[in-house]
C-alpha cells in the first residue's frame, strides 16, 4: 500500500478542504484566546482595569469598592487622602427644598443666604449666632460625615466644605418659619479634615406633614466656594433611621406632633426619597446609636461622583 505524508495528501484534496482547515484553525485560535481571557479575569485583571477606567455614571447609581488604601491625589482646590472605605454608593442629587438659606430664594423680599455670614463655620449648630444666641431644644445628635470619592476607590476627600441644615423638633426652619425668622440655629458649615470627616452637634429633626424626617446637605469643593448654592458639587438629603424616629417621636418631649406625620409617610412614599434605589436609601441613612435621654451619635458616608 502506498503511504502518503499528511501534508501531501491534504494538498490534493482541493480548495474546499483548505477552507475547512483554515476555519478549524481559526476556531482553535479563538478557543485559546478565550482560555487566556478567562485566566486573566480569574486573576483579577478585570478589577484592575475597572479601577484604571475610573467607573462612570451620573451619580444616581455609581458604586465603588476597595479593600486596600488608594494613592493620594490633590489639586489646587481639593485633595484626596490615601485612606479609603470598603465600599460606597454615590449619593443622588436631591432638591434643596424651600428653606435652604443658601442664596437660592428669598424671605420677605430679601435673598436668604446664611453662607455669607460670619460665624456659620461651626461644629455645634444647636444655637443661633450673631444677633441671637437662642438654643433650639430637642434630643441631641452628634453626627460624623465621611466624605469620599466614588470614582477613586472611595478615597476620602479632604478640604471640602459641607453645609447642613434641618428643621427643629416642631418641624420649623430657622430664617423661614414665621416665629423663628430671627433665628439661624440648626445650620452650619464645616471643612473636612485629612480623614475626610466633619462632625456636627445638632438635634434630631422632627417629621412634619408630607415629608419623611431628613437632614439637608450641600457639598462644596472648597470653603471659599461655599458662599452660594450655585457652587455646590452635591445637594442631597439624609433619611433618618426609621426605628429611631419611632422612639424619639413617641418618647421625647416636644416631638408629639411628629407621631401622626411619621405614621403617614415612608421613604417609598416620600416626595424626595421615593426616587432613590434601595442601595441609595441605605447610603443616605446614617447609622445611629444612643437613647432619648443620652442623645444619639452616629456616622454617615457621603460619596461624590467626581
PDB file of C-alpha atoms in Angstrom:
ATOM      1  CA  UNK A   1       0.000   0.000   0.000  1.00  0.00           C
ATOM      2  CA  UNK A   2       1.389   3.373  -0.924  1.00  0.00           C
ATOM      3  CA  UNK A   3       1.782   5.702   2.018  1.00  0.00           C
ATOM      4  CA  UNK A   4       1.378   9.475   1.850  1.00  0.00           C
ATOM      5  CA  UNK A   5       2.564  12.217   4.144  1.00  0.00           C
ATOM      6  CA  UNK A   6      -0.360  14.130   5.675  1.00  0.00           C
ATOM      7  CA  UNK A   7       0.610  17.431   4.029  1.00  0.00           C
ATOM      8  CA  UNK A   8       0.892  15.797   0.590  1.00  0.00           C
ATOM      9  CA  UNK A   9      -2.440  14.089   0.997  1.00  0.00           C
ATOM     10  CA  UNK A  10      -4.136  17.297   2.143  1.00  0.00           C
ATOM     11  CA  UNK A  11      -2.626  19.229  -0.739  1.00  0.00           C
ATOM     12  CA  UNK A  12      -4.550  17.149  -3.281  1.00  0.00           C
ATOM     13  CA  UNK A  13      -7.959  17.449  -1.572  1.00  0.00           C
ATOM     14  CA  UNK A  14      -8.773  20.784  -3.170  1.00  0.00           C
ATOM     15  CA  UNK A  15      -9.980  24.245  -2.164  1.00  0.00           C
ATOM     16  CA  UNK A  16     -12.972  23.045  -0.159  1.00  0.00           C
ATOM     17  CA  UNK A  17     -10.735  21.099   2.189  1.00  0.00           C
ATOM     18  CA  UNK A  18      -8.293  24.006   2.504  1.00  0.00           C
ATOM     19  CA  UNK A  19     -11.088  26.328   3.574  1.00  0.00           C
ATOM     20  CA  UNK A  20     -12.289  23.795   6.153  1.00  0.00           C
ATOM     21  CA  UNK A  21      -8.752  23.550   7.558  1.00  0.00           C
ATOM     22  CA  UNK A  22      -8.499  27.342   7.862  1.00  0.00           C
ATOM     23  CA  UNK A  23     -11.863  27.510   9.639  1.00  0.00           C
ATOM     24  CA  UNK A  24     -10.779  24.825  12.095  1.00  0.00           C
ATOM     25  CA  UNK A  25      -7.520  26.677  12.832  1.00  0.00           C
ATOM     26  CA  UNK A  26      -9.436  29.897  13.466  1.00  0.00           C
ATOM     27  CA  UNK A  27     -11.785  28.115  15.884  1.00  0.00           C
ATOM     28  CA  UNK A  28      -8.818  26.677  17.767  1.00  0.00           C
ATOM     29  CA  UNK A  29      -7.196  30.102  17.944  1.00  0.00           C
ATOM     30  CA  UNK A  30     -10.376  31.675  19.320  1.00  0.00           C
ATOM     31  CA  UNK A  31     -10.651  28.906  21.903  1.00  0.00           C
ATOM     32  CA  UNK A  32      -7.066  29.590  23.086  1.00  0.00           C
ATOM     33  CA  UNK A  33      -7.817  33.294  23.316  1.00  0.00           C
ATOM     34  CA  UNK A  34     -10.953  32.637  25.356  1.00  0.00           C
ATOM     35  CA  UNK A  35      -8.984  30.446  27.759  1.00  0.00           C
ATOM     36  CA  UNK A  36      -6.355  33.171  28.130  1.00  0.00           C
ATOM     37  CA  UNK A  37      -9.055  35.769  28.788  1.00  0.00           C
ATOM     38  CA  UNK A  38     -10.736  33.555  31.408  1.00  0.00           C
ATOM     39  CA  UNK A  39      -7.423  33.121  33.186  1.00  0.00           C
ATOM     40  CA  UNK A  40      -6.892  36.881  33.142  1.00  0.00           C
ATOM     41  CA  UNK A  41     -10.338  37.520  34.621  1.00  0.00           C
ATOM     42  CA  UNK A  42      -9.833  34.943  37.365  1.00  0.00           C
ATOM     43  CA  UNK A  43      -6.536  36.576  38.321  1.00  0.00           C
ATOM     44  CA  UNK A  44      -8.204  39.943  38.973  1.00  0.00           C
ATOM     45  CA  UNK A  45      -7.223  41.710  35.797  1.00  0.00           C
ATOM     46  CA  UNK A  46     -10.764  42.914  35.203  1.00  0.00           C
ATOM     47  CA  UNK A  47     -10.903  44.564  38.618  1.00  0.00           C
ATOM     48  CA  UNK A  48      -7.656  46.362  37.898  1.00  0.00           C
ATOM     49  CA  UNK A  49      -8.977  47.536  34.562  1.00  0.00           C
ATOM     50  CA  UNK A  50     -12.185  48.838  36.168  1.00  0.00           C
ATOM     51  CA  UNK A  51     -10.250  50.881  38.697  1.00  0.00           C
ATOM     52  CA  UNK A  52      -7.997  52.229  35.935  1.00  0.00           C
ATOM     53  CA  UNK A  53     -11.051  53.320  33.933  1.00  0.00           C
ATOM     54  CA  UNK A  54     -12.430  55.161  36.955  1.00  0.00           C
ATOM     55  CA  UNK A  55     -16.023  53.893  36.915  1.00  0.00           C
ATOM     56  CA  UNK A  56     -18.586  56.250  35.400  1.00  0.00           C
ATOM     57  CA  UNK A  57     -22.176  57.152  35.882  1.00  0.00           C
ATOM     58  CA  UNK A  58     -24.470  60.063  36.584  1.00  0.00           C
ATOM     59  CA  UNK A  59     -24.130  59.909  40.347  1.00  0.00           C
ATOM     60  CA  UNK A  60     -27.501  58.278  40.886  1.00  0.00           C
ATOM     61  CA  UNK A  61     -26.214  54.730  40.941  1.00  0.00           C
ATOM     62  CA  UNK A  62     -22.428  54.702  40.793  1.00  0.00           C
ATOM     63  CA  UNK A  63     -20.721  52.363  43.223  1.00  0.00           C
ATOM     64  CA  UNK A  64     -17.141  51.635  44.144  1.00  0.00           C
ATOM     65  CA  UNK A  65     -15.386  49.210  46.455  1.00  0.00           C
ATOM     66  CA  UNK A  66     -11.867  48.780  47.733  1.00  0.00           C
ATOM     67  CA  UNK A  67     -10.213  46.537  50.299  1.00  0.00           C
ATOM     68  CA  UNK A  68      -6.956  48.460  50.395  1.00  0.00           C
ATOM     69  CA  UNK A  69      -5.786  52.044  50.582  1.00  0.00           C
ATOM     70  CA  UNK A  70      -5.564  54.125  47.435  1.00  0.00           C
ATOM     71  CA  UNK A  71      -2.817  56.519  46.439  1.00  0.00           C
ATOM     72  CA  UNK A  72      -3.253  60.152  47.423  1.00  0.00           C
ATOM     73  CA  UNK A  73      -4.154  62.834  44.934  1.00  0.00           C
ATOM     74  CA  UNK A  74      -4.548  66.578  45.205  1.00  0.00           C
ATOM     75  CA  UNK A  75      -5.437  69.669  43.200  1.00  0.00           C
ATOM     76  CA  UNK A  76      -5.424  73.418  43.726  1.00  0.00           C
ATOM     77  CA  UNK A  77      -8.966  73.278  45.075  1.00  0.00           C
ATOM     78  CA  UNK A  78      -9.194  69.984  46.937  1.00  0.00           C
ATOM     79  CA  UNK A  79      -7.269  66.925  47.993  1.00  0.00           C
ATOM     80  CA  UNK A  80      -7.884  63.232  48.494  1.00  0.00           C
ATOM     81  CA  UNK A  81      -6.108  61.309  51.240  1.00  0.00           C
ATOM     82  CA  UNK A  82      -4.746  57.781  50.978  1.00  0.00           C
ATOM     83  CA  UNK A  83      -7.381  56.194  53.215  1.00  0.00           C
ATOM     84  CA  UNK A  84     -10.484  54.623  51.733  1.00  0.00           C
ATOM     85  CA  UNK A  85     -13.653  52.935  52.920  1.00  0.00           C
ATOM     86  CA  UNK A  86     -14.626  49.395  51.986  1.00  0.00           C
ATOM     87  CA  UNK A  87     -17.428  50.425  49.619  1.00  0.00           C
ATOM     88  CA  UNK A  88     -19.569  53.412  48.749  1.00  0.00           C
ATOM     89  CA  UNK A  89     -22.605  54.424  46.733  1.00  0.00           C
ATOM     90  CA  UNK A  90     -22.789  57.827  45.080  1.00  0.00           C
ATOM     91  CA  UNK A  91     -25.382  59.995  46.784  1.00  0.00           C
ATOM     92  CA  UNK A  92     -28.177  61.062  44.437  1.00  0.00           C
ATOM     93  CA  UNK A  93     -28.799  64.742  43.811  1.00  0.00           C
ATOM     94  CA  UNK A  94     -31.890  65.906  45.703  1.00  0.00           C
ATOM     95  CA  UNK A  95     -33.744  69.194  45.953  1.00  0.00           C
ATOM     96  CA  UNK A  96     -32.507  71.762  48.463  1.00  0.00           C
ATOM     97  CA  UNK A  97     -36.133  72.337  49.391  1.00  0.00           C
ATOM     98  CA  UNK A  98     -37.899  75.600  50.226  1.00  0.00           C
ATOM     99  CA  UNK A  99     -35.794  76.518  53.292  1.00  0.00           C
ATOM    100  CA  UNK A 100     -32.107  76.320  52.320  1.00  0.00           C
ATOM    101  CA  UNK A 101     -30.796  79.839  53.123  1.00  0.00           C
ATOM    102  CA  UNK A 102     -28.109  79.254  50.502  1.00  0.00           C
ATOM    103  CA  UNK A 103     -28.862  82.207  48.253  1.00  0.00           C
ATOM    104  CA  UNK A 104     -31.345  80.351  46.069  1.00  0.00           C
ATOM    105  CA  UNK A 105     -34.552  82.035  47.299  1.00  0.00           C
ATOM    106  CA  UNK A 106     -35.917  84.959  49.263  1.00  0.00           C
ATOM    107  CA  UNK A 107     -37.723  85.660  52.530  1.00  0.00           C
ATOM    108  CA  UNK A 108     -39.885  88.785  52.740  1.00  0.00           C
ATOM    109  CA  UNK A 109     -38.333  90.039  49.513  1.00  0.00           C
ATOM    110  CA  UNK A 110     -34.689  89.618  50.572  1.00  0.00           C
ATOM    111  CA  UNK A 111     -32.282  86.884  49.481  1.00  0.00           C
ATOM    112  CA  UNK A 112     -31.728  84.429  52.322  1.00  0.00           C
ATOM    113  CA  UNK A 113     -28.081  83.332  52.440  1.00  0.00           C
ATOM    114  CA  UNK A 114     -26.507  82.265  55.706  1.00  0.00           C
ATOM    115  CA  UNK A 115     -23.393  81.061  53.884  1.00  0.00           C
ATOM    116  CA  UNK A 116     -22.008  84.595  53.640  1.00  0.00           C
ATOM    117  CA  UNK A 117     -22.428  85.330  57.350  1.00  0.00           C
ATOM    118  CA  UNK A 118     -19.517  85.321  59.766  1.00  0.00           C
ATOM    119  CA  UNK A 119     -19.938  82.530  62.301  1.00  0.00           C
ATOM    120  CA  UNK A 120     -21.586  79.979  60.029  1.00  0.00           C
ATOM    121  CA  UNK A 121     -18.478  77.761  60.122  1.00  0.00           C
ATOM    122  CA  UNK A 122     -19.026  75.833  63.352  1.00  0.00           C
ATOM    123  CA  UNK A 123     -19.453  72.309  64.663  1.00  0.00           C
ATOM    124  CA  UNK A 124     -22.224  72.874  67.236  1.00  0.00           C
ATOM    125  CA  UNK A 125     -25.229  74.208  65.362  1.00  0.00           C
ATOM    126  CA  UNK A 126     -27.844  73.977  68.127  1.00  0.00           C
ATOM    127  CA  UNK A 127     -27.707  77.711  68.869  1.00  0.00           C
ATOM    128  CA  UNK A 128     -28.188  80.794  66.751  1.00  0.00           C
ATOM    129  CA  UNK A 129     -25.235  83.126  66.171  1.00  0.00           C
ATOM    130  CA  UNK A 130     -24.962  86.835  65.507  1.00  0.00           C
ATOM    131  CA  UNK A 131     -27.851  88.886  66.895  1.00  0.00           C
ATOM    132  CA  UNK A 132     -29.372  85.904  68.744  1.00  0.00           C
ATOM    133  CA  UNK A 133     -27.936  83.104  70.838  1.00  0.00           C
ATOM    134  CA  UNK A 134     -31.145  81.107  71.290  1.00  0.00           C
ATOM    135  CA  UNK A 135     -30.578  77.368  71.614  1.00  0.00           C
ATOM    136  CA  UNK A 136     -33.046  75.036  69.921  1.00  0.00           C
ATOM    137  CA  UNK A 137     -34.406  72.352  72.292  1.00  0.00           C
ATOM    138  CA  UNK A 138     -34.543  68.686  71.359  1.00  0.00           C
ATOM    139  CA  UNK A 139     -32.784  65.320  71.507  1.00  0.00           C
ATOM    140  CA  UNK A 140     -29.033  65.802  70.933  1.00  0.00           C
ATOM    141  CA  UNK A 141     -27.470  64.286  67.830  1.00  0.00           C
ATOM    142  CA  UNK A 142     -23.740  64.107  67.151  1.00  0.00           C
ATOM    143  CA  UNK A 143     -23.264  63.196  63.505  1.00  0.00           C
ATOM    144  CA  UNK A 144     -19.946  62.460  61.769  1.00  0.00           C
ATOM    145  CA  UNK A 145     -19.950  62.735  57.990  1.00  0.00           C
ATOM    146  CA  UNK A 146     -17.306  60.873  55.970  1.00  0.00           C
ATOM    147  CA  UNK A 147     -16.823  62.365  52.512  1.00  0.00           C
ATOM    148  CA  UNK A 148     -15.403  60.040  49.828  1.00  0.00           C
ATOM    149  CA  UNK A 149     -14.854  59.827  46.081  1.00  0.00           C
ATOM    150  CA  UNK A 150     -16.831  57.003  44.483  1.00  0.00           C
ATOM    151  CA  UNK A 151     -14.650  57.239  41.364  1.00  0.00           C
ATOM    152  CA  UNK A 152     -11.384  56.735  43.247  1.00  0.00           C
ATOM    153  CA  UNK A 153     -11.977  53.551  45.239  1.00  0.00           C
ATOM    154  CA  UNK A 154     -13.860  55.543  47.880  1.00  0.00           C
ATOM    155  CA  UNK A 155     -10.799  57.582  48.795  1.00  0.00           C
ATOM    156  CA  UNK A 156     -11.563  60.276  51.360  1.00  0.00           C
ATOM    157  CA  UNK A 157     -11.937  63.887  50.254  1.00  0.00           C
ATOM    158  CA  UNK A 158     -10.295  66.488  52.462  1.00  0.00           C
ATOM    159  CA  UNK A 159     -10.671  70.286  52.389  1.00  0.00           C
ATOM    160  CA  UNK A 160     -14.242  70.150  51.092  1.00  0.00           C
ATOM    161  CA  UNK A 161     -16.902  72.313  52.756  1.00  0.00           C
ATOM    162  CA  UNK A 162     -20.139  70.702  53.974  1.00  0.00           C
ATOM    163  CA  UNK A 163     -23.254  72.708  54.818  1.00  0.00           C
ATOM    164  CA  UNK A 164     -26.132  71.005  56.662  1.00  0.00           C
ATOM    165  CA  UNK A 165     -29.493  72.292  57.829  1.00  0.00           C
ATOM    166  CA  UNK A 166     -32.768  70.843  59.086  1.00  0.00           C
ATOM    167  CA  UNK A 167     -35.953  71.630  60.973  1.00  0.00           C
ATOM    168  CA  UNK A 168     -36.307  71.838  64.746  1.00  0.00           C
ATOM    169  CA  UNK A 169     -38.338  69.464  66.921  1.00  0.00           C
ATOM    170  CA  UNK A 170     -41.529  71.331  65.976  1.00  0.00           C
ATOM    171  CA  UNK A 171     -40.900  70.916  62.252  1.00  0.00           C
ATOM    172  CA  UNK A 172     -39.950  74.568  61.688  1.00  0.00           C
ATOM    173  CA  UNK A 173     -36.950  76.021  59.859  1.00  0.00           C
ATOM    174  CA  UNK A 174     -34.954  78.937  61.208  1.00  0.00           C
ATOM    175  CA  UNK A 175     -34.863  82.063  58.988  1.00  0.00           C
ATOM    176  CA  UNK A 176     -38.118  80.967  57.297  1.00  0.00           C
ATOM    177  CA  UNK A 177     -40.864  79.904  59.710  1.00  0.00           C
ATOM    178  CA  UNK A 178     -42.733  82.998  60.897  1.00  0.00           C
ATOM    179  CA  UNK A 179     -41.992  82.637  64.618  1.00  0.00           C
ATOM    180  CA  UNK A 180     -38.256  81.903  64.179  1.00  0.00           C
ATOM    181  CA  UNK A 181     -37.261  84.094  61.221  1.00  0.00           C
ATOM    182  CA  UNK A 182     -34.819  85.913  63.505  1.00  0.00           C
ATOM    183  CA  UNK A 183     -33.065  82.660  64.442  1.00  0.00           C
ATOM    184  CA  UNK A 184     -30.421  80.833  62.408  1.00  0.00           C
ATOM    185  CA  UNK A 185     -29.870  77.735  64.504  1.00  0.00           C
ATOM    186  CA  UNK A 186     -29.617  74.202  63.091  1.00  0.00           C
ATOM    187  CA  UNK A 187     -27.468  75.443  60.202  1.00  0.00           C
ATOM    188  CA  UNK A 188     -23.697  75.274  59.850  1.00  0.00           C
ATOM    189  CA  UNK A 189     -20.663  74.663  57.690  1.00  0.00           C
ATOM    190  CA  UNK A 190     -17.503  72.665  58.319  1.00  0.00           C
ATOM    191  CA  UNK A 191     -14.433  71.696  56.287  1.00  0.00           C
ATOM    192  CA  UNK A 192     -13.433  68.039  56.007  1.00  0.00           C
ATOM    193  CA  UNK A 193     -10.175  67.127  57.721  1.00  0.00           C
ATOM    194  CA  UNK A 194      -7.376  64.885  56.440  1.00  0.00           C
ATOM    195  CA  UNK A 195      -9.638  61.886  57.059  1.00  0.00           C
ATOM    196  CA  UNK A 196     -12.449  63.416  55.007  1.00  0.00           C
ATOM    197  CA  UNK A 197     -14.547  63.923  58.138  1.00  0.00           C
ATOM    198  CA  UNK A 198     -16.641  66.591  59.801  1.00  0.00           C
ATOM    199  CA  UNK A 199     -18.680  66.209  62.994  1.00  0.00           C
ATOM    200  CA  UNK A 200     -21.777  68.273  63.738  1.00  0.00           C
ATOM    201  CA  UNK A 201     -23.515  68.538  67.091  1.00  0.00           C
ATOM    202  CA  UNK A 202     -27.176  69.180  66.428  1.00  0.00           C
ATOM    203  CA  UNK A 203     -30.673  67.857  67.257  1.00  0.00           C
ATOM    204  CA  UNK A 204     -32.787  65.023  65.964  1.00  0.00           C
ATOM    205  CA  UNK A 205     -35.152  66.593  63.403  1.00  0.00           C
ATOM    206  CA  UNK A 206     -38.935  66.351  63.553  1.00  0.00           C
ATOM    207  CA  UNK A 207     -41.274  64.813  60.988  1.00  0.00           C
ATOM    208  CA  UNK A 208     -43.531  67.463  59.506  1.00  0.00           C
ATOM    209  CA  UNK A 209     -46.540  66.762  57.305  1.00  0.00           C
ATOM    210  CA  UNK A 210     -45.744  65.417  53.846  1.00  0.00           C
ATOM    211  CA  UNK A 211     -42.057  64.658  54.334  1.00  0.00           C
ATOM    212  CA  UNK A 212     -40.002  61.813  55.758  1.00  0.00           C
ATOM    213  CA  UNK A 213     -37.605  63.005  58.545  1.00  0.00           C
ATOM    214  CA  UNK A 214     -34.433  64.285  56.912  1.00  0.00           C
ATOM    215  CA  UNK A 215     -31.344  66.465  57.050  1.00  0.00           C
ATOM    216  CA  UNK A 216     -30.253  68.579  54.086  1.00  0.00           C
ATOM    217  CA  UNK A 217     -26.657  68.634  52.872  1.00  0.00           C
ATOM    218  CA  UNK A 218     -24.694  70.650  50.335  1.00  0.00           C
ATOM    219  CA  UNK A 219     -21.058  69.893  49.487  1.00  0.00           C
ATOM    220  CA  UNK A 220     -18.611  72.434  48.087  1.00  0.00           C
ATOM    221  CA  UNK A 221     -15.156  71.835  46.671  1.00  0.00           C
ATOM    222  CA  UNK A 222     -13.617  74.496  48.930  1.00  0.00           C
ATOM    223  CA  UNK A 223     -14.682  76.725  51.789  1.00  0.00           C
ATOM    224  CA  UNK A 224     -14.163  79.739  49.526  1.00  0.00           C
ATOM    225  CA  UNK A 225     -16.738  78.295  47.128  1.00  0.00           C
ATOM    226  CA  UNK A 226     -19.300  77.737  49.897  1.00  0.00           C
ATOM    227  CA  UNK A 227     -20.989  81.111  49.522  1.00  0.00           C
ATOM    228  CA  UNK A 228     -23.863  80.267  47.166  1.00  0.00           C
ATOM    229  CA  UNK A 229     -25.896  77.228  46.157  1.00  0.00           C
ATOM    230  CA  UNK A 230     -24.686  77.641  42.568  1.00  0.00           C
ATOM    231  CA  UNK A 231     -21.215  76.389  43.558  1.00  0.00           C
ATOM    232  CA  UNK A 232     -22.372  73.180  45.253  1.00  0.00           C
ATOM    233  CA  UNK A 233     -20.970  69.949  43.783  1.00  0.00           C
ATOM    234  CA  UNK A 234     -23.666  67.936  45.565  1.00  0.00           C
ATOM    235  CA  UNK A 235     -27.036  68.817  47.028  1.00  0.00           C
ATOM    236  CA  UNK A 236     -28.716  65.875  48.731  1.00  0.00           C
ATOM    237  CA  UNK A 237     -30.616  64.726  51.823  1.00  0.00           C
ATOM    238  CA  UNK A 238     -30.172  62.204  54.618  1.00  0.00           C
ATOM    239  CA  UNK A 239     -33.042  59.947  55.717  1.00  0.00           C
ATOM    240  CA  UNK A 240     -33.227  59.387  59.457  1.00  0.00           C
ATOM    241  CA  UNK A 241     -33.363  55.743  60.698  1.00  0.00           C
ATOM    242  CA  UNK A 242     -36.980  54.604  60.962  1.00  0.00           C
ATOM    243  CA  UNK A 243     -36.654  52.769  64.282  1.00  0.00           C
ATOM    244  CA  UNK A 244     -35.016  55.724  66.000  1.00  0.00           C
ATOM    245  CA  UNK A 245     -37.628  58.085  64.559  1.00  0.00           C
ATOM    246  CA  UNK A 246     -40.324  55.988  66.203  1.00  0.00           C
ATOM    247  CA  UNK A 247     -38.519  56.036  69.565  1.00  0.00           C
ATOM    248  CA  UNK A 248     -37.761  59.756  69.552  1.00  0.00           C
ATOM    249  CA  UNK A 249     -41.199  60.870  68.390  1.00  0.00           C
ATOM    250  CA  UNK A 250     -43.042  58.721  70.929  1.00  0.00           C
ATOM    251  CA  UNK A 251     -40.745  59.158  73.936  1.00  0.00           C
ATOM    252  CA  UNK A 252     -39.060  62.563  73.690  1.00  0.00           C
ATOM    253  CA  UNK A 253     -40.535  65.838  74.906  1.00  0.00           C
ATOM    254  CA  UNK A 254     -41.638  68.229  72.159  1.00  0.00           C
ATOM    255  CA  UNK A 255     -41.901  65.734  69.299  1.00  0.00           C
ATOM    256  CA  UNK A 256     -45.526  64.612  69.736  1.00  0.00           C
ATOM    257  CA  UNK A 257     -46.693  66.337  66.547  1.00  0.00           C
ATOM    258  CA  UNK A 258     -44.324  64.095  64.589  1.00  0.00           C
ATOM    259  CA  UNK A 259     -46.073  60.856  65.609  1.00  0.00           C
ATOM    260  CA  UNK A 260     -49.039  61.090  63.232  1.00  0.00           C
ATOM    261  CA  UNK A 261     -46.939  62.661  60.481  1.00  0.00           C
ATOM    262  CA  UNK A 262     -44.416  59.832  60.628  1.00  0.00           C
ATOM    263  CA  UNK A 263     -47.105  57.158  60.574  1.00  0.00           C
ATOM    264  CA  UNK A 264     -48.312  58.596  57.263  1.00  0.00           C
ATOM    265  CA  UNK A 265     -45.017  58.510  55.344  1.00  0.00           C
ATOM    266  CA  UNK A 266     -42.149  56.178  54.418  1.00  0.00           C
ATOM    267  CA  UNK A 267     -39.114  56.609  52.219  1.00  0.00           C
ATOM    268  CA  UNK A 268     -41.082  54.823  49.484  1.00  0.00           C
ATOM    269  CA  UNK A 269     -43.921  57.350  49.580  1.00  0.00           C
ATOM    270  CA  UNK A 270     -41.851  60.448  50.345  1.00  0.00           C
ATOM    271  CA  UNK A 271     -41.776  63.001  47.522  1.00  0.00           C
ATOM    272  CA  UNK A 272     -37.964  63.087  47.562  1.00  0.00           C
ATOM    273  CA  UNK A 273     -36.722  59.670  48.662  1.00  0.00           C
ATOM    274  CA  UNK A 274     -39.217  57.694  46.569  1.00  0.00           C
ATOM    275  CA  UNK A 275     -36.994  58.082  43.504  1.00  0.00           C
ATOM    276  CA  UNK A 276     -33.938  56.605  45.259  1.00  0.00           C
ATOM    277  CA  UNK A 277     -32.960  52.957  44.939  1.00  0.00           C
ATOM    278  CA  UNK A 278     -32.723  50.690  47.972  1.00  0.00           C
ATOM    279  CA  UNK A 279     -28.933  50.975  47.855  1.00  0.00           C
ATOM    280  CA  UNK A 280     -29.136  54.764  47.748  1.00  0.00           C
ATOM    281  CA  UNK A 281     -31.581  54.919  50.668  1.00  0.00           C
ATOM    282  CA  UNK A 282     -29.229  52.720  52.689  1.00  0.00           C
ATOM    283  CA  UNK A 283     -26.340  55.061  51.843  1.00  0.00           C
ATOM    284  CA  UNK A 284     -28.433  58.140  52.674  1.00  0.00           C
ATOM    285  CA  UNK A 285     -29.387  56.801  56.122  1.00  0.00           C
ATOM    286  CA  UNK A 286     -26.926  57.453  58.970  1.00  0.00           C
ATOM    287  CA  UNK A 287     -26.052  54.695  61.413  1.00  0.00           C
ATOM    288  CA  UNK A 288     -27.047  55.906  64.887  1.00  0.00           C
ATOM    289  CA  UNK A 289     -26.907  54.605  68.422  1.00  0.00           C
ATOM    290  CA  UNK A 290     -27.926  56.031  71.770  1.00  0.00           C
ATOM    291  CA  UNK A 291     -31.117  56.910  73.602  1.00  0.00           C
ATOM    292  CA  UNK A 292     -33.587  59.707  74.093  1.00  0.00           C
ATOM    293  CA  UNK A 293     -32.119  60.532  77.489  1.00  0.00           C
ATOM    294  CA  UNK A 294     -28.459  60.446  76.438  1.00  0.00           C
ATOM    295  CA  UNK A 295     -28.822  61.602  72.856  1.00  0.00           C
ATOM    296  CA  UNK A 296     -27.640  59.863  69.705  1.00  0.00           C
ATOM    297  CA  UNK A 297     -24.304  59.590  67.933  1.00  0.00           C
ATOM    298  CA  UNK A 298     -23.608  58.200  64.511  1.00  0.00           C
ATOM    299  CA  UNK A 299     -21.921  58.328  61.162  1.00  0.00           C
ATOM    300  CA  UNK A 300     -22.792  58.508  57.503  1.00  0.00           C
ATOM    301  CA  UNK A 301     -20.665  58.227  54.375  1.00  0.00           C
ATOM    302  CA  UNK A 302     -21.410  60.721  51.632  1.00  0.00           C
ATOM    303  CA  UNK A 303     -19.948  59.693  48.291  1.00  0.00           C
ATOM    304  CA  UNK A 304     -19.324  62.147  45.475  1.00  0.00           C
ATOM    305  CA  UNK A 305     -19.239  61.135  41.820  1.00  0.00           C
ATOM    306  CA  UNK A 306     -16.201  63.268  40.928  1.00  0.00           C
TER     307      UNK A 306
END
